[in-house]
Structures are given as C-alpha cells and as structure tokens.
PDB file of C-alpha atoms in Angstrom:
ATOM      1  CA  UNK A   1     -85.750   3.240 -13.934  1.00 89.00           C
ATOM      2  CA  UNK A   2     -87.793   0.213 -13.758  1.00 93.00           C
ATOM      3  CA  UNK A   3     -87.353  -2.711 -16.532  1.00 93.00           C
ATOM      4  CA  UNK A   4     -89.988  -5.558 -16.652  1.00 95.00           C
ATOM      5  CA  UNK A   5     -89.826  -8.734 -18.990  1.00 93.00           C
ATOM      6  CA  UNK A   6     -92.879 -10.534 -20.300  1.00 93.00           C
ATOM      7  CA  UNK A   7     -92.296 -13.818 -22.387  1.00 91.00           C
ATOM      8  CA  UNK A   8     -94.108 -12.961 -25.813  1.00 91.00           C
ATOM      9  CA  UNK A   9     -95.126 -16.622 -26.680  1.00 91.00           C
ATOM     10  CA  UNK A  10     -98.136 -16.884 -24.411  1.00 92.00           C
ATOM     11  CA  UNK A  11     -99.496 -13.714 -25.242  1.00 91.00           C
ATOM     12  CA  UNK A  12    -100.892 -15.089 -28.388  1.00 88.00           C
ATOM     13  CA  UNK A  13    -102.771 -17.511 -26.540  1.00 90.00           C
ATOM     14  CA  UNK A  14    -106.576 -17.447 -25.710  1.00 89.00           C
ATOM     15  CA  UNK A  15    -105.811 -17.298 -22.331  1.00 92.00           C
ATOM     16  CA  UNK A  16    -102.893 -17.455 -20.234  1.00 95.00           C
ATOM     17  CA  UNK A  17    -101.109 -16.629 -16.883  1.00 94.00           C
ATOM     18  CA  UNK A  18     -97.563 -15.472 -17.098  1.00 94.00           C
ATOM     19  CA  UNK A  19     -94.872 -13.911 -14.726  1.00 94.00           C
ATOM     20  CA  UNK A  20     -93.831 -10.461 -15.245  1.00 95.00           C
ATOM     21  CA  UNK A  21     -90.235 -10.637 -14.437  1.00 92.00           C
ATOM     22  CA  UNK A  22     -87.977  -7.931 -12.935  1.00 89.00           C
ATOM     23  CA  UNK A  23     -84.887  -7.806 -15.417  1.00 76.00           C
ATOM     24  CA  UNK A  24     -82.660  -9.984 -12.842  1.00 79.00           C
ATOM     25  CA  UNK A  25     -85.243 -12.923 -13.632  1.00 82.00           C
ATOM     26  CA  UNK A  26     -87.300 -12.520 -10.361  1.00 89.00           C
ATOM     27  CA  UNK A  27     -91.217 -12.739 -10.812  1.00 92.00           C
ATOM     28  CA  UNK A  28     -92.574  -9.519  -9.354  1.00 94.00           C
ATOM     29  CA  UNK A  29     -96.193  -9.380 -10.848  1.00 96.00           C
ATOM     30  CA  UNK A  30     -98.589 -11.842 -12.737  1.00 96.00           C
ATOM     31  CA  UNK A  31    -100.436 -11.029 -15.835  1.00 96.00           C
ATOM     32  CA  UNK A  32    -103.409 -13.263 -16.772  1.00 95.00           C
ATOM     33  CA  UNK A  33    -105.753 -13.116 -19.651  1.00 95.00           C
ATOM     34  CA  UNK A  34    -109.416 -14.807 -18.869  1.00 91.00           C
ATOM     35  CA  UNK A  35    -113.039 -14.257 -19.098  1.00 91.00           C
ATOM     36  CA  UNK A  36    -114.295 -11.625 -17.143  1.00 88.00           C
ATOM     37  CA  UNK A  37    -117.429 -11.345 -15.170  1.00 87.00           C
ATOM     38  CA  UNK A  38    -119.105 -10.209 -18.254  1.00 90.00           C
ATOM     39  CA  UNK A  39    -117.651 -13.149 -20.331  1.00 90.00           C
ATOM     40  CA  UNK A  40    -115.525 -11.048 -22.495  1.00 93.00           C
ATOM     41  CA  UNK A  41    -111.994 -11.314 -22.285  1.00 93.00           C
ATOM     42  CA  UNK A  42    -109.688  -9.198 -19.832  1.00 95.00           C
ATOM     43  CA  UNK A  43    -106.332  -8.986 -18.540  1.00 96.00           C
ATOM     44  CA  UNK A  44    -105.841  -8.943 -14.954  1.00 96.00           C
ATOM     45  CA  UNK A  45    -102.432  -7.763 -13.103  1.00 97.00           C
ATOM     46  CA  UNK A  46    -101.785  -8.905  -9.816  1.00 97.00           C
ATOM     47  CA  UNK A  47     -98.879  -8.993  -7.142  1.00 94.00           C
ATOM     48  CA  UNK A  48     -96.909 -12.176  -7.823  1.00 84.00           C
ATOM     49  CA  UNK A  49     -96.027 -13.054  -4.308  1.00 76.00           C
ATOM     50  CA  UNK A  50     -99.526 -11.902  -2.627  1.00 80.00           C
ATOM     51  CA  UNK A  51    -101.804 -12.657  -5.464  1.00 80.00           C
ATOM     52  CA  UNK A  52    -103.522  -8.960  -4.747  1.00 93.00           C
ATOM     53  CA  UNK A  53    -105.059  -7.696  -7.790  1.00 95.00           C
ATOM     54  CA  UNK A  54    -103.833  -4.505  -8.869  1.00 96.00           C
ATOM     55  CA  UNK A  55    -105.228  -3.616 -12.125  1.00 97.00           C
ATOM     56  CA  UNK A  56    -107.806  -4.844 -14.833  1.00 97.00           C
ATOM     57  CA  UNK A  57    -107.774  -4.441 -18.597  1.00 97.00           C
ATOM     58  CA  UNK A  58    -111.088  -4.796 -20.029  1.00 96.00           C
ATOM     59  CA  UNK A  59    -111.595  -5.934 -23.794  1.00 94.00           C
ATOM     60  CA  UNK A  60    -113.143  -2.532 -24.487  1.00 94.00           C
ATOM     61  CA  UNK A  61    -109.629  -1.198 -23.300  1.00 96.00           C
ATOM     62  CA  UNK A  62    -110.862   0.285 -20.207  1.00 97.00           C
ATOM     63  CA  UNK A  63    -108.238   0.261 -17.482  1.00 98.00           C
ATOM     64  CA  UNK A  64    -109.842  -0.229 -13.936  1.00 97.00           C
ATOM     65  CA  UNK A  65    -107.943  -0.138 -10.690  1.00 95.00           C
ATOM     66  CA  UNK A  66    -107.930  -2.728  -7.976  1.00 93.00           C
ATOM     67  CA  UNK A  67    -111.124  -1.562  -6.347  1.00 95.00           C
ATOM     68  CA  UNK A  68    -112.818  -1.930 -10.198  1.00 93.00           C
ATOM     69  CA  UNK A  69    -112.964   1.885 -10.631  1.00 96.00           C
ATOM     70  CA  UNK A  70    -112.428   3.445 -14.066  1.00 97.00           C
ATOM     71  CA  UNK A  71    -108.694   4.842 -14.370  1.00 96.00           C
ATOM     72  CA  UNK A  72    -108.935   5.479 -18.038  1.00 97.00           C
ATOM     73  CA  UNK A  73    -109.570   4.303 -21.514  1.00 97.00           C
ATOM     74  CA  UNK A  74    -107.291   3.513 -24.445  1.00 96.00           C
ATOM     75  CA  UNK A  75    -108.718   4.737 -28.106  1.00 93.00           C
ATOM     76  CA  UNK A  76    -107.231   5.020 -31.383  1.00 90.00           C
ATOM     77  CA  UNK A  77    -106.077   8.492 -32.367  1.00 85.00           C
ATOM     78  CA  UNK A  78    -104.074  10.368 -34.682  1.00 71.00           C
ATOM     79  CA  UNK A  79    -104.928  11.179 -38.204  1.00 71.00           C
ATOM     80  CA  UNK A  80    -104.080   7.632 -39.460  1.00 66.00           C
ATOM     81  CA  UNK A  81    -105.274   5.725 -36.212  1.00 68.00           C
ATOM     82  CA  UNK A  82    -101.733   4.896 -35.655  1.00 77.00           C
ATOM     83  CA  UNK A  83    -101.528   6.032 -32.173  1.00 90.00           C
ATOM     84  CA  UNK A  84    -103.515   4.974 -28.916  1.00 93.00           C
ATOM     85  CA  UNK A  85    -104.521   7.821 -26.261  1.00 94.00           C
ATOM     86  CA  UNK A  86    -105.066   6.975 -22.720  1.00 96.00           C
ATOM     87  CA  UNK A  87    -107.814   9.457 -21.601  1.00 96.00           C
ATOM     88  CA  UNK A  88    -109.097   9.877 -17.989  1.00 96.00           C
ATOM     89  CA  UNK A  89    -113.077   9.459 -17.126  1.00 96.00           C
ATOM     90  CA  UNK A  90    -113.461  13.137 -17.845  1.00 96.00           C
ATOM     91  CA  UNK A  91    -111.946  12.890 -21.366  1.00 94.00           C
ATOM     92  CA  UNK A  92    -108.542  14.206 -20.667  1.00 93.00           C
ATOM     93  CA  UNK A  93    -105.556  13.080 -22.378  1.00 92.00           C
ATOM     94  CA  UNK A  94    -103.163  11.531 -20.064  1.00 93.00           C
ATOM     95  CA  UNK A  95    -100.764   9.469 -22.182  1.00 94.00           C
ATOM     96  CA  UNK A  96    -100.143   8.320 -26.036  1.00 94.00           C
ATOM     97  CA  UNK A  97     -98.807   5.291 -26.777  1.00 93.00           C
ATOM     98  CA  UNK A  98     -96.798   5.243 -30.278  1.00 91.00           C
ATOM     99  CA  UNK A  99     -96.494   1.684 -31.864  1.00 86.00           C
ATOM    100  CA  UNK A 100     -93.080   1.495 -33.672  1.00 83.00           C
ATOM    101  CA  UNK A 101     -92.111   0.083 -37.201  1.00 78.00           C
ATOM    102  CA  UNK A 102     -91.256  -3.213 -35.582  1.00 76.00           C
ATOM    103  CA  UNK A 103     -93.443  -5.447 -33.957  1.00 70.00           C
ATOM    104  CA  UNK A 104     -93.614  -5.292 -30.372  1.00 76.00           C
ATOM    105  CA  UNK A 105     -91.990  -1.789 -30.159  1.00 88.00           C
ATOM    106  CA  UNK A 106     -93.877   0.951 -28.425  1.00 92.00           C
ATOM    107  CA  UNK A 107     -93.235   4.405 -26.822  1.00 94.00           C
ATOM    108  CA  UNK A 108     -95.396   5.984 -24.156  1.00 95.00           C
ATOM    109  CA  UNK A 109     -94.978   9.856 -24.154  1.00 94.00           C
ATOM    110  CA  UNK A 110     -97.001  12.719 -22.555  1.00 92.00           C
ATOM    111  CA  UNK A 111     -97.644  16.180 -23.564  1.00 85.00           C
ATOM    112  CA  UNK A 112     -96.296  18.872 -21.256  1.00 84.00           C
ATOM    113  CA  UNK A 113     -96.685  22.255 -22.833  1.00 83.00           C
ATOM    114  CA  UNK A 114     -95.124  21.948 -26.445  1.00 85.00           C
ATOM    115  CA  UNK A 115     -92.723  19.094 -25.533  1.00 88.00           C
ATOM    116  CA  UNK A 116     -93.091  15.460 -25.575  1.00 88.00           C
ATOM    117  CA  UNK A 117     -91.603  13.334 -22.711  1.00 92.00           C
ATOM    118  CA  UNK A 118     -91.240   9.722 -23.238  1.00 92.00           C
ATOM    119  CA  UNK A 119     -92.504   8.086 -19.822  1.00 95.00           C
ATOM    120  CA  UNK A 120     -91.721   4.336 -20.823  1.00 96.00           C
ATOM    121  CA  UNK A 121     -90.943   2.043 -23.764  1.00 95.00           C
ATOM    122  CA  UNK A 122     -91.198  -1.384 -24.709  1.00 94.00           C
ATOM    123  CA  UNK A 123     -89.230  -3.554 -27.280  1.00 92.00           C
ATOM    124  CA  UNK A 124     -89.166  -7.122 -28.410  1.00 90.00           C
ATOM    125  CA  UNK A 125     -85.837  -8.978 -27.218  1.00 89.00           C
ATOM    126  CA  UNK A 126     -84.173 -12.236 -27.993  1.00 87.00           C
ATOM    127  CA  UNK A 127     -83.477 -14.655 -25.069  1.00 85.00           C
ATOM    128  CA  UNK A 128     -80.272 -13.678 -23.330  1.00 77.00           C
ATOM    129  CA  UNK A 129     -79.058 -13.471 -19.678  1.00 75.00           C
ATOM    130  CA  UNK A 130     -81.387 -14.412 -17.125  1.00 73.00           C
ATOM    131  CA  UNK A 131     -84.251 -14.344 -19.512  1.00 74.00           C
ATOM    132  CA  UNK A 132     -84.337 -17.769 -21.399  1.00 70.00           C
ATOM    133  CA  UNK A 133     -87.234 -16.950 -23.769  1.00 81.00           C
ATOM    134  CA  UNK A 134     -88.062 -14.405 -26.329  1.00 90.00           C
ATOM    135  CA  UNK A 135     -89.388 -11.344 -24.094  1.00 91.00           C
ATOM    136  CA  UNK A 136     -90.843  -7.904 -24.239  1.00 92.00           C
ATOM    137  CA  UNK A 137     -88.648  -5.584 -22.167  1.00 93.00           C
ATOM    138  CA  UNK A 138     -90.631  -2.579 -20.741  1.00 95.00           C
ATOM    139  CA  UNK A 139     -88.523   0.245 -19.230  1.00 96.00           C
ATOM    140  CA  UNK A 140     -90.593   2.823 -17.205  1.00 96.00           C
ATOM    141  CA  UNK A 141     -88.843   6.283 -16.043  1.00 96.00           C
ATOM    142  CA  UNK A 142     -88.823   7.487 -12.916  1.00 95.00           C
ATOM    143  CA  UNK A 143     -91.989   8.677 -11.120  1.00 93.00           C
ATOM    144  CA  UNK A 144     -93.829   6.675 -13.580  1.00 94.00           C
ATOM    145  CA  UNK A 145     -96.349   3.847 -12.096  1.00 95.00           C
ATOM    146  CA  UNK A 146     -94.927   0.528 -13.374  1.00 95.00           C
ATOM    147  CA  UNK A 147     -98.429  -1.184 -13.221  1.00 96.00           C
ATOM    148  CA  UNK A 148    -100.317   1.408 -15.340  1.00 96.00           C
ATOM    149  CA  UNK A 149     -97.661   1.075 -18.332  1.00 96.00           C
ATOM    150  CA  UNK A 150     -97.649  -2.672 -17.971  1.00 96.00           C
ATOM    151  CA  UNK A 151    -101.661  -2.387 -18.279  1.00 97.00           C
ATOM    152  CA  UNK A 152    -101.372   0.153 -21.083  1.00 95.00           C
ATOM    153  CA  UNK A 153     -98.877  -2.089 -23.235  1.00 94.00           C
ATOM    154  CA  UNK A 154    -100.838  -5.326 -22.522  1.00 94.00           C
ATOM    155  CA  UNK A 155    -103.850  -3.556 -23.770  1.00 93.00           C
ATOM    156  CA  UNK A 156    -102.261  -2.889 -26.964  1.00 91.00           C
ATOM    157  CA  UNK A 157    -100.297  -6.245 -27.529  1.00 90.00           C
ATOM    158  CA  UNK A 158    -103.056  -8.664 -26.086  1.00 92.00           C
ATOM    159  CA  UNK A 159    -106.274  -6.990 -26.912  1.00 91.00           C
ATOM    160  CA  UNK A 160    -106.076  -4.241 -29.648  1.00 88.00           C
ATOM    161  CA  UNK A 161    -103.465  -4.715 -32.268  1.00 77.00           C
ATOM    162  CA  UNK A 162    -103.757  -7.501 -34.881  1.00 55.00           C
ATOM    163  CA  UNK A 163    -101.449 -10.398 -34.451  1.00 59.00           C
ATOM    164  CA  UNK A 164    -101.309  -9.903 -30.790  1.00 42.00           C
ATOM    165  CA  UNK A 165     -98.238 -11.062 -28.973  1.00 45.00           C
ATOM    166  CA  UNK A 166     -96.263 -11.353 -32.291  1.00 40.00           C
TER     167      UNK A 166
END
C-alpha cells in the first residue's frame, strides 16, 4: 500500500503549493492550485524533485494526463448526488468516490461484477509522528495509480465540495 499525506490548512486558500509527503515525511509529489491557461482554477500535480508535470485537474473536474489528454471526468452521481463517479472519455464508469459522514473522509471504489472493491481511502488526521500539521492521509491499494487517486481526492476537496479543505 502507498500512503500519502497532504496538509489540510493550505487547501482552503485561493492558491497554494504544497508538498505531498510519503508517510515517513519525505516530499514525493507537489500539488498546486493556480489559474490555468483559461483563467479558471486548476490543480497541478508534479514530481517533487524534478518538477515534472504528472496530472492536471480542471475546475470542470476533468482529469488530464501530463500531455494534456483527457483521462476522465468526475461528476456527481447517486440518487442524492452523494457520490462522484470518474468516467473515461467514452462515458464508462472507472471509479466511484464516496464521501463519508466526517469531513475529509472519502473512499474510492470500483465495481467488479456484483461486488465493490475499495481502491483507496482518505481520512483527516491530527498532527503526529513526522507529520507536524493536521493532514489528509491517503492510502492507495497495490496496483492502483497513486497520482490518479491524489488527483481525484484533490478534485473533491479543493474544487467540488463546499468548505474546501475543511
């Protein structure tokens, strides 16, 4: 399992640049919220050490890869609009994000036949250990792209849900 940590407080700002840490406290990725070429806010995820762009999340909740190609779009779904589904450009469902009852709690699942498989989870954590600030802990299952998971969670917390980052 891959474990990532993102500080909570900066995510509520109009623009930010934060290190995405491994659970040991070492910076692995960088996430930034800034105006895109269209003037609308977007989240950019890059490799921390090299600054190489890996993914972009547009304010329309479109997820783009490093080349700017559309990977998928997040949209509200469910009877009460209480979940978000990531669909590929052809409209096929890839993943479902289920926000929990507590702020900052999200599960990411996929459907395999009749059963649901948890692919990742996010929970808000108090400071502790090598992580001195309140943070979101993201746990990614083996074989699941951690950058995709991070992009989906940031899309929800920063761009889609009210009271971003709180």
